[in-house]
XYZ file of C-alpha atoms in Angstrom:
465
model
C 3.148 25.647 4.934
C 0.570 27.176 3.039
C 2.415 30.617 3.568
C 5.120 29.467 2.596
C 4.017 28.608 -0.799
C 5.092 30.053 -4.184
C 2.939 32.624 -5.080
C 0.046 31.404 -7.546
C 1.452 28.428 -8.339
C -2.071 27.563 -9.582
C -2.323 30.043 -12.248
C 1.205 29.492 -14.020
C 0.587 25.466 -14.047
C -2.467 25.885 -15.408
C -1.206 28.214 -18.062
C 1.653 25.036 -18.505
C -0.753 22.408 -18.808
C -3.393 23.911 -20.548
C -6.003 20.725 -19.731
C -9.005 20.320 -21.575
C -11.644 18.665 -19.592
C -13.670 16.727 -22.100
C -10.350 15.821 -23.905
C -8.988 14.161 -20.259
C -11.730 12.140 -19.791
C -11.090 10.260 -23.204
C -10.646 6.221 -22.811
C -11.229 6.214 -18.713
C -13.604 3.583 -18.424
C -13.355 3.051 -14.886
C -16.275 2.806 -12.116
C -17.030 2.714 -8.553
C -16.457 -1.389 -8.237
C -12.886 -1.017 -10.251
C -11.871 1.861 -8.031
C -12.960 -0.514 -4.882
C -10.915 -3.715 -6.449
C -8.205 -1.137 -7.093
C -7.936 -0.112 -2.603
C -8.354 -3.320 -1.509
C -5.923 -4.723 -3.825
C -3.414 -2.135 -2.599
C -4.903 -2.079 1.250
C -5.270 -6.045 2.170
C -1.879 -7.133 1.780
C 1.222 -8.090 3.574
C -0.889 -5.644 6.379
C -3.886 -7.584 7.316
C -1.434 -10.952 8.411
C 0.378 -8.547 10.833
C -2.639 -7.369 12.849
C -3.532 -9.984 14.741
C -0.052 -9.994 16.184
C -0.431 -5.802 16.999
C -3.266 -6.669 18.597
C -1.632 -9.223 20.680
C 0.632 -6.219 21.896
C -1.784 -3.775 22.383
C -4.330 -5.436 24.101
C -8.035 -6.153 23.531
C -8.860 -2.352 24.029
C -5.863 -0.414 22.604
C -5.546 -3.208 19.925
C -9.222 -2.421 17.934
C -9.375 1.021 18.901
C -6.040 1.546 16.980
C -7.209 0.090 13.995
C -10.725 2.064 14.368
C -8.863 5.016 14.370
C -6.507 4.546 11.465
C -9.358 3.541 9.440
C -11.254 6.847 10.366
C -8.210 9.009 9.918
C -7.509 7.490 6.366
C -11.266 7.402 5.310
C -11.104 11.496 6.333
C -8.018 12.134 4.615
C -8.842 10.200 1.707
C -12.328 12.266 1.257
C -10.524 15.268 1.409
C -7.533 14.519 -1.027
C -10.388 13.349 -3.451
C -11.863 16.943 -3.801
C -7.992 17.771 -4.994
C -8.270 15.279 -8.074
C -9.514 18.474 -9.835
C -8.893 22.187 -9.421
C -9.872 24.634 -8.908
C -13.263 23.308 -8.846
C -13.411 20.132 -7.550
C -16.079 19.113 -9.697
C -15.764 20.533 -12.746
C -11.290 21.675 -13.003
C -10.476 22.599 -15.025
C -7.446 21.392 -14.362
C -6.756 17.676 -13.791
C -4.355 16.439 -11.029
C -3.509 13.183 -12.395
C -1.213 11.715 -9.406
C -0.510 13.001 -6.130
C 2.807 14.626 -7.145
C 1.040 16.996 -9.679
C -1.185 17.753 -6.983
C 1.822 18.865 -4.673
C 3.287 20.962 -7.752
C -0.521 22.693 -8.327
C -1.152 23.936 -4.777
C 2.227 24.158 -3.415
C 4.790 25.264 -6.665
C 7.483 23.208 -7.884
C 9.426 23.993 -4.490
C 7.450 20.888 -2.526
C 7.102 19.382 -5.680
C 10.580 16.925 -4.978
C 9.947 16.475 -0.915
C 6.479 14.791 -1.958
C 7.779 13.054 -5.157
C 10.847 11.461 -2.882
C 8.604 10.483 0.005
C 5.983 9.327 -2.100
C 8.370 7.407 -4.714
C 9.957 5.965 -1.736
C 7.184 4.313 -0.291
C 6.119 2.553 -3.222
C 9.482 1.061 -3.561
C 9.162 0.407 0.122
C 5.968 -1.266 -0.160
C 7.325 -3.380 -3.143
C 10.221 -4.523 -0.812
C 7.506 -5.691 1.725
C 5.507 -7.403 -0.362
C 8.092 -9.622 -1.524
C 8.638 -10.658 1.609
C 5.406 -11.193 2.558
C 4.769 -13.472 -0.881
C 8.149 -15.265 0.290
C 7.027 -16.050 3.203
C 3.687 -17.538 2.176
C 5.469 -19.475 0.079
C 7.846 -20.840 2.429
C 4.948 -22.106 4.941
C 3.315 -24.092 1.624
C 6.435 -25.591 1.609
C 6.403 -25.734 5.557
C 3.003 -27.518 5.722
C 3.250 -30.125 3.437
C 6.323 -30.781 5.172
C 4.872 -30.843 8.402
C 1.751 -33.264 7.032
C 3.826 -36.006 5.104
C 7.018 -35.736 7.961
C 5.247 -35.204 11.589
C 5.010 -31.932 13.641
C 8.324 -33.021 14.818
C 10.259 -32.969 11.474
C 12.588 -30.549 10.796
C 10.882 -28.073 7.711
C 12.555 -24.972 8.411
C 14.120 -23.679 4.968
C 15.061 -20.161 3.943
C 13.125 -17.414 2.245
C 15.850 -16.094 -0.212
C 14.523 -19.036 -2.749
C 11.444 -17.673 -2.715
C 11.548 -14.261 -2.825
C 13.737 -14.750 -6.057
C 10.449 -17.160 -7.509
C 8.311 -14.530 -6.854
C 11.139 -11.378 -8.244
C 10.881 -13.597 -11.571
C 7.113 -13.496 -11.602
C 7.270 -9.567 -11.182
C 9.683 -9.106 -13.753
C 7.075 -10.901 -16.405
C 4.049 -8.488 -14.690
C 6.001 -5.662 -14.605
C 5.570 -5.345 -19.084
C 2.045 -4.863 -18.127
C 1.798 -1.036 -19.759
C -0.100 1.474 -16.921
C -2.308 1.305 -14.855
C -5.360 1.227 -17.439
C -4.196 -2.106 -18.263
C -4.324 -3.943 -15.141
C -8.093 -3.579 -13.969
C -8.303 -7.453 -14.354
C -5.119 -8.137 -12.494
C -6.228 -6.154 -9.327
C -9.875 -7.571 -9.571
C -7.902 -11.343 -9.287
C -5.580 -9.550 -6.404
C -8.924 -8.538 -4.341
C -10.852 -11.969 -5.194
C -8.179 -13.614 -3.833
C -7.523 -10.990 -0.838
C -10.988 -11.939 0.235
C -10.131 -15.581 0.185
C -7.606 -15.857 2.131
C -9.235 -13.067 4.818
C -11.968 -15.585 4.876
C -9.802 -18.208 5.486
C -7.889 -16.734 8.244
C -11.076 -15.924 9.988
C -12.470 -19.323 9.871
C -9.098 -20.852 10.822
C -8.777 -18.762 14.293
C -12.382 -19.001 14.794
C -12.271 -22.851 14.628
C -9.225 -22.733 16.685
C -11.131 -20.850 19.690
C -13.696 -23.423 19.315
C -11.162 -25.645 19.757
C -9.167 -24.337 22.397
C -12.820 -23.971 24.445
C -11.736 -20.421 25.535
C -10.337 -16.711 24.439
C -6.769 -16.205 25.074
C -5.165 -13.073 25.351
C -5.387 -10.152 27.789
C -6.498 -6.348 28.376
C -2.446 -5.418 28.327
C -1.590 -7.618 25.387
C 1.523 -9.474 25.559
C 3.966 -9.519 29.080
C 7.453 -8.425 27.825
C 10.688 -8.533 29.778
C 10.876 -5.168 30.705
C 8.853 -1.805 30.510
C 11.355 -0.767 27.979
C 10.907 -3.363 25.499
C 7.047 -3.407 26.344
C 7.404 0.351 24.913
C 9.044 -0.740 21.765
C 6.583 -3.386 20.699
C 3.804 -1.382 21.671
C 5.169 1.470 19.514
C 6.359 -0.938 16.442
C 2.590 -2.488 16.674
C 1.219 1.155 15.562
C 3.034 1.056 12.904
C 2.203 -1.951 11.576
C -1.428 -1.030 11.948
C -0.579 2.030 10.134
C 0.937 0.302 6.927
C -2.386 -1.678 6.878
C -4.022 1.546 5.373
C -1.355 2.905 2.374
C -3.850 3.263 -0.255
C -3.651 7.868 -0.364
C -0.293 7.836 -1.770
C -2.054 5.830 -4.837
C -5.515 7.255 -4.426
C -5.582 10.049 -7.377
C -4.164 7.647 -9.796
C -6.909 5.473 -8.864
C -9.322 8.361 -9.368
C -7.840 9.224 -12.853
C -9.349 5.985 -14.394
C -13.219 6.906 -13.226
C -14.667 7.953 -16.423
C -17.382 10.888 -15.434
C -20.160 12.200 -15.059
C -21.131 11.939 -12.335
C -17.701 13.863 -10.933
C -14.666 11.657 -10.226
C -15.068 13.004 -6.694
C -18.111 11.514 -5.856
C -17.332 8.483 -7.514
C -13.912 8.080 -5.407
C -15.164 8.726 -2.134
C -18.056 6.475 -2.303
C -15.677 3.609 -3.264
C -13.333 5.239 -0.685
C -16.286 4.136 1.959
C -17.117 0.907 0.382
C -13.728 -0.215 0.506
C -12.554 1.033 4.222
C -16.006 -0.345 5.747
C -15.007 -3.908 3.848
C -10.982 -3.724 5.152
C -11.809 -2.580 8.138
C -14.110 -5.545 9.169
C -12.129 -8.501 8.256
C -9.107 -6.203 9.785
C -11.050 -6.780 12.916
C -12.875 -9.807 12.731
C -8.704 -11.530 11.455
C -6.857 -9.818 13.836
C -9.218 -10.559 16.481
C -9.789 -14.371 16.128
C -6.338 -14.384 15.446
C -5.780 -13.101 18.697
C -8.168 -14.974 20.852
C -6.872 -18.400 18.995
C -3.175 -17.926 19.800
C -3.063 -15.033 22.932
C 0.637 -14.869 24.005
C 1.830 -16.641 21.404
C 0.292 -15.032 18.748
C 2.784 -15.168 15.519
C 3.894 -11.989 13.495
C 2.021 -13.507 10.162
C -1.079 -14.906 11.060
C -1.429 -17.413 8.778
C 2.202 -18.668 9.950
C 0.000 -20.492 13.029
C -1.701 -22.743 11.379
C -1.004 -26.073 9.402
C -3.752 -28.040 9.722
C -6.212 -28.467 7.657
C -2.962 -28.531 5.368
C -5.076 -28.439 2.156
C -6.496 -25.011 3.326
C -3.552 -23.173 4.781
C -1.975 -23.951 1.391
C -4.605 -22.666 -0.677
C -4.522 -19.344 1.456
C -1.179 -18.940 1.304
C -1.085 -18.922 -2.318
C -4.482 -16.737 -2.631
C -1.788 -14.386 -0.972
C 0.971 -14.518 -3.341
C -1.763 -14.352 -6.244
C -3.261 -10.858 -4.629
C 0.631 -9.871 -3.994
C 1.235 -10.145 -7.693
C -1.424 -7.661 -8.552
C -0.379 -5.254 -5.347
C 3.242 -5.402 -6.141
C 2.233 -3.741 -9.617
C -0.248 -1.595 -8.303
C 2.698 0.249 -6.180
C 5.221 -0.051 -8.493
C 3.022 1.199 -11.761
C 3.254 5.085 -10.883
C 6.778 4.369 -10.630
C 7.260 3.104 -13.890
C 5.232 5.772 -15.726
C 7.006 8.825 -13.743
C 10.849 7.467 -14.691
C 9.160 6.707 -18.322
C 7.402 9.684 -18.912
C 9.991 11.977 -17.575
C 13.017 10.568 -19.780
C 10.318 10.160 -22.816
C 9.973 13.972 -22.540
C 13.754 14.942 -22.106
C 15.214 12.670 -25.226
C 12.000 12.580 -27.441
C 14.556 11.414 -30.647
C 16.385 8.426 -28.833
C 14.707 5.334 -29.918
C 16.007 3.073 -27.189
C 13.593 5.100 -25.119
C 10.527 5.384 -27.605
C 10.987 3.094 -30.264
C 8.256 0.271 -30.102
C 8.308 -3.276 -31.428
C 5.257 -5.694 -32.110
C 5.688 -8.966 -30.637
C 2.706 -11.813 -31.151
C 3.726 -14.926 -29.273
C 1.395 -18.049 -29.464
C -1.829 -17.906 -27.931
C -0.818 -14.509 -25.744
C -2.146 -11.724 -27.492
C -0.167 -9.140 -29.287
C 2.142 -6.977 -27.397
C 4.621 -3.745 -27.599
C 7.816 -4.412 -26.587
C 10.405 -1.261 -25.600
C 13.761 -1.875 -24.595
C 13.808 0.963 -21.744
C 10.897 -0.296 -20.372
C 12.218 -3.652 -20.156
C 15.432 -2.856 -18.605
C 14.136 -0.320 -16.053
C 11.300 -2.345 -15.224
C 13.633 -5.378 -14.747
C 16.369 -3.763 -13.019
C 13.697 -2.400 -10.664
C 12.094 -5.003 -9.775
C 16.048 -6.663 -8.806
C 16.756 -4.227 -7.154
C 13.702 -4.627 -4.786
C 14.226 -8.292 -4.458
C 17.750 -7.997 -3.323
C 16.823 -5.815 -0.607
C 14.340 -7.943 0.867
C 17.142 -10.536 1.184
C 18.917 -8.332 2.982
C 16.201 -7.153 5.777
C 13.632 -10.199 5.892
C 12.075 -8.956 9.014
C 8.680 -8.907 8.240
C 6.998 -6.800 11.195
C 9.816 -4.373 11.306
C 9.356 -3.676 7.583
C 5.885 -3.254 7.655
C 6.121 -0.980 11.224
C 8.972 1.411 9.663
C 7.110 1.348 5.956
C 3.551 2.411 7.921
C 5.248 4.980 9.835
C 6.760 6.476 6.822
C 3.833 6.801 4.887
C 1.036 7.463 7.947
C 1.321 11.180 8.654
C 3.485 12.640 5.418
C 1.622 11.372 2.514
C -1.844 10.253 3.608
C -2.281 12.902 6.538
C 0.198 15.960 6.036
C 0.297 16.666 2.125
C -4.568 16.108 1.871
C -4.445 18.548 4.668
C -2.319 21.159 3.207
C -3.887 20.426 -0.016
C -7.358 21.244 1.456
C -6.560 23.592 3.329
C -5.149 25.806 -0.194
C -7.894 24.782 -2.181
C -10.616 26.108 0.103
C -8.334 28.438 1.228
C -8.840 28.294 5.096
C -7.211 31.123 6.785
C -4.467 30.535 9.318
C -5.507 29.983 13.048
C -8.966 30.269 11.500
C -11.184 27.707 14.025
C -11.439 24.794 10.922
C -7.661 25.582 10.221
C -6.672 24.421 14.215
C -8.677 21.558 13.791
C -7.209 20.896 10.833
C -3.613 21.300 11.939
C -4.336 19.458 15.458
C -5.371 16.194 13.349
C -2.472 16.651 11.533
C 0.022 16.919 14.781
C -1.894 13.787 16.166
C -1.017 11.571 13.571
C 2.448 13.217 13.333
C 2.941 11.627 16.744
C 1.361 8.183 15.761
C 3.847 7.988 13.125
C 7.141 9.409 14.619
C 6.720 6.433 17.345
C 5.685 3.804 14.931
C 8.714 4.349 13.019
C 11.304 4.645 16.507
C 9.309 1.384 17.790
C 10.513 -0.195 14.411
C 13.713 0.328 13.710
C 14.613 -0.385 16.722
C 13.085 -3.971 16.290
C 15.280 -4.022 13.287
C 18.241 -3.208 15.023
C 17.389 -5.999 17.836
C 16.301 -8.333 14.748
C 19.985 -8.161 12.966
C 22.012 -7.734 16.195
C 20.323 -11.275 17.486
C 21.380 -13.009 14.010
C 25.280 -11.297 14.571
């Protein structure tokens, strides 16, 4: 790709933007523990509850190794697309990629500029879509549990999630005014707090559960299916639900653009890049696995779905999951917002329904500006999301095709490319083929993640039929 370029894109945009360093850096307060609450808001999500059943189909060696390996792939790819915050030094700029889409533009011309907008816009809508889902489903087994407590295991709780999911659209559509992303530091340190709650409490629950049971469950092969066929299928769909559990690149350099400096955002983003993977990655493990070993065979799709006793404390994690949802939802859907805002901002600068302001103080809330656009877009977006989740409630599926979507195009293919510019590594150069071989690896990952998934979404709405 990197031949196929524009030539200099680099020196025209930076003529176009004309970015002052010290000017850039005005207002960003952020540091290496916001940036950290920032990933794991956006990583644990709707991901860690499906691992536990991915490992059940991989098995107790393929199952961990998989999720080793995504976590090293995305910790590499992460450190590299970090050096591309700034350019062409990646310490000093001068110019200042502020999102991964004006990275594309800088190193690759406004050609590739619209194939990594679409893919990347696309996955944050995606991941919106999941998340509802997920926070519906939480919400459904609160409802299940006390059900199951006050009426006997033999009662009859099963109730729909379209109820829910609009509860939790109506709760998005309030978060949604939230401004930008500098404005929500608090709300994604609440989404992590309560991340590590209920990652907690799904550890203790399957632990306690082995104790119970007096044994591990589960095998080398994972799960027996009917046929080598479908074996293939889950197998595949299981990778890409491990995959979604690591979607943070696509967000990564708008995290990065809050980190006030010195010392360089760089440094700053890959040390919270480590913190954050190391602390995923082991309650990924330690969840998934417990999870595993409590249930084996019949281990479900959401972990936290097994359990409903002690009542009290499935409850409580099931909220501390649509709590941390909130915040992810509008971590995902935030660069959204302010692409669609700034871009119409720029093209009708007179029309007021776009940039005309009002002051609204409400009792006790604090003071805020109200904008009619915003409002509307915001709202109609976050409706729009809600009414597809109704539509495809299939919660592995959605997470398998979402993770295989995002895997190898935004947080593998696009940091490699980038790199590869920057430093500019010379084609079939030994670090090049290295470079490129990674990249084909995870191509692969992806490409069967994604057939593994739809085709348990096809299964999924052909059963129903």
């Amino acid at each position: 790709m990197a031949g196929e370029i524009e030539d200099d894109p680099q020196t025209s945009l930076l003529a176009e933007r004309n970015v002052v360093y010290s000017d850039d850096i005005i207002g960003k307060k952020g540091t290496k523990w916001s940036a950290v609450a920032h990933i794991i808001t956006g990583v644990i999500g709707a991901g860690v509850l499906s691992l536990a059943w991915s490992i059940a189909q991989l098995g107790w060696i393929a199952g961990p190794l998989a999720i080793l390996f995504c976590a090293a792939v995305t910790l590499f790819a992460t450190s590299i697309l970090c050096d591309c915050y700034k350019s062409p030094d990646s310490a000093l700029g001068p110019t200042i990629n502020h999102s991964l889409l004006e990275a594309a533009r800088f190193y690759f011309g406004k050609k590739w500029t619209w194939v990594c907008g679409l893919l990347q816009y696309v996955s944050f809508y995606g991941t919106g879509i999941a998340y509802i889902i997920t926070s519906a489903t939480s919400m459904r087994e609160i409802q299940r549990s006390n059900c199951y407590h006050k009426e006997g295991a033999n009662a009859d709780c099963h109730t729909g999630k379209n109820i829910f999911m609009l509860i939790f659209g109506i709760i998005q559509i309030v978060t949604s005014q939230i401004p930008d992303f500098h404005n929500m530091t608090w709300l994604s340190v609440v989404a992590a707090l309560m991340s590590f709650c209920y990652s907690f409490i799904g550890l203790a629950l399957g632990f306690s559960k082995v104790i119970d049971n007096r044994r591990i469950k589960g095998s080398i092969v994972g799960v027996p299916a009917k046929n080598a066929a479908q074996k293939i299928w889950l197998v595949f769909q299981a990778l890409g639900d491990i995959a979604f559990a690591y979607p943070y690149s696509i967000i990564l350099l708008e995290i990065q653009d809050t980190l006030k400096s010195p010392p360089p955002e760089n440094q700053t983003m890959k040390k919270a890049s480590i913190s954050a993977i190391v602390i995923t990655t082991f309650f990924y493990i330690c969840c998934s696995g417990f999870g595993y070993a409590a249930f084996g065979n019949d281990t479900p799709g959401n972990l936290l779905t097994g359990f409903y006793e002690p009542f009290w404390l499935v409850d409580f994690a099931n909220a501390c999951i649509v709590l941390h949802l909130v915040g992810g939802y509008q971590v995902y859907s935030q660069p959204v917002f302010a692409f669609v805002e700034k871009k119409l901002t720029q093209k009708f600068p007179e029309n007021k329904f776009l940039n005309k302001f009002y002051a609204i103080k409400l009792p006790v809330l604090p003071a805020f500006q109200l904008n009619f656009f915003r409002l509307c877009f915001r709202t109609f977006y976050v409706i729009s999301t809600t009414a597809i989740a109704m539509a495809f409630p299939y919660f592995n599926q959605v997470l398998g095709i979402l993770g295989a979507l995002n895997f190898w195009p935004m947080t593998i293919y696009f940091p490699v490319e980038m790199y590869i510019v920057q430093r500019k590594i010379g084609a079939w150069t030994k670090k090049w083929l290295l470079l490129e071989g990674f990249s084909m690896i995870c191509l692969i990952v992806s490409v069967v993640g994604l057939i593994g998934s739809i085709e348990g979404i096809i299964s999924a709405k052909l059963a129903k039929v």
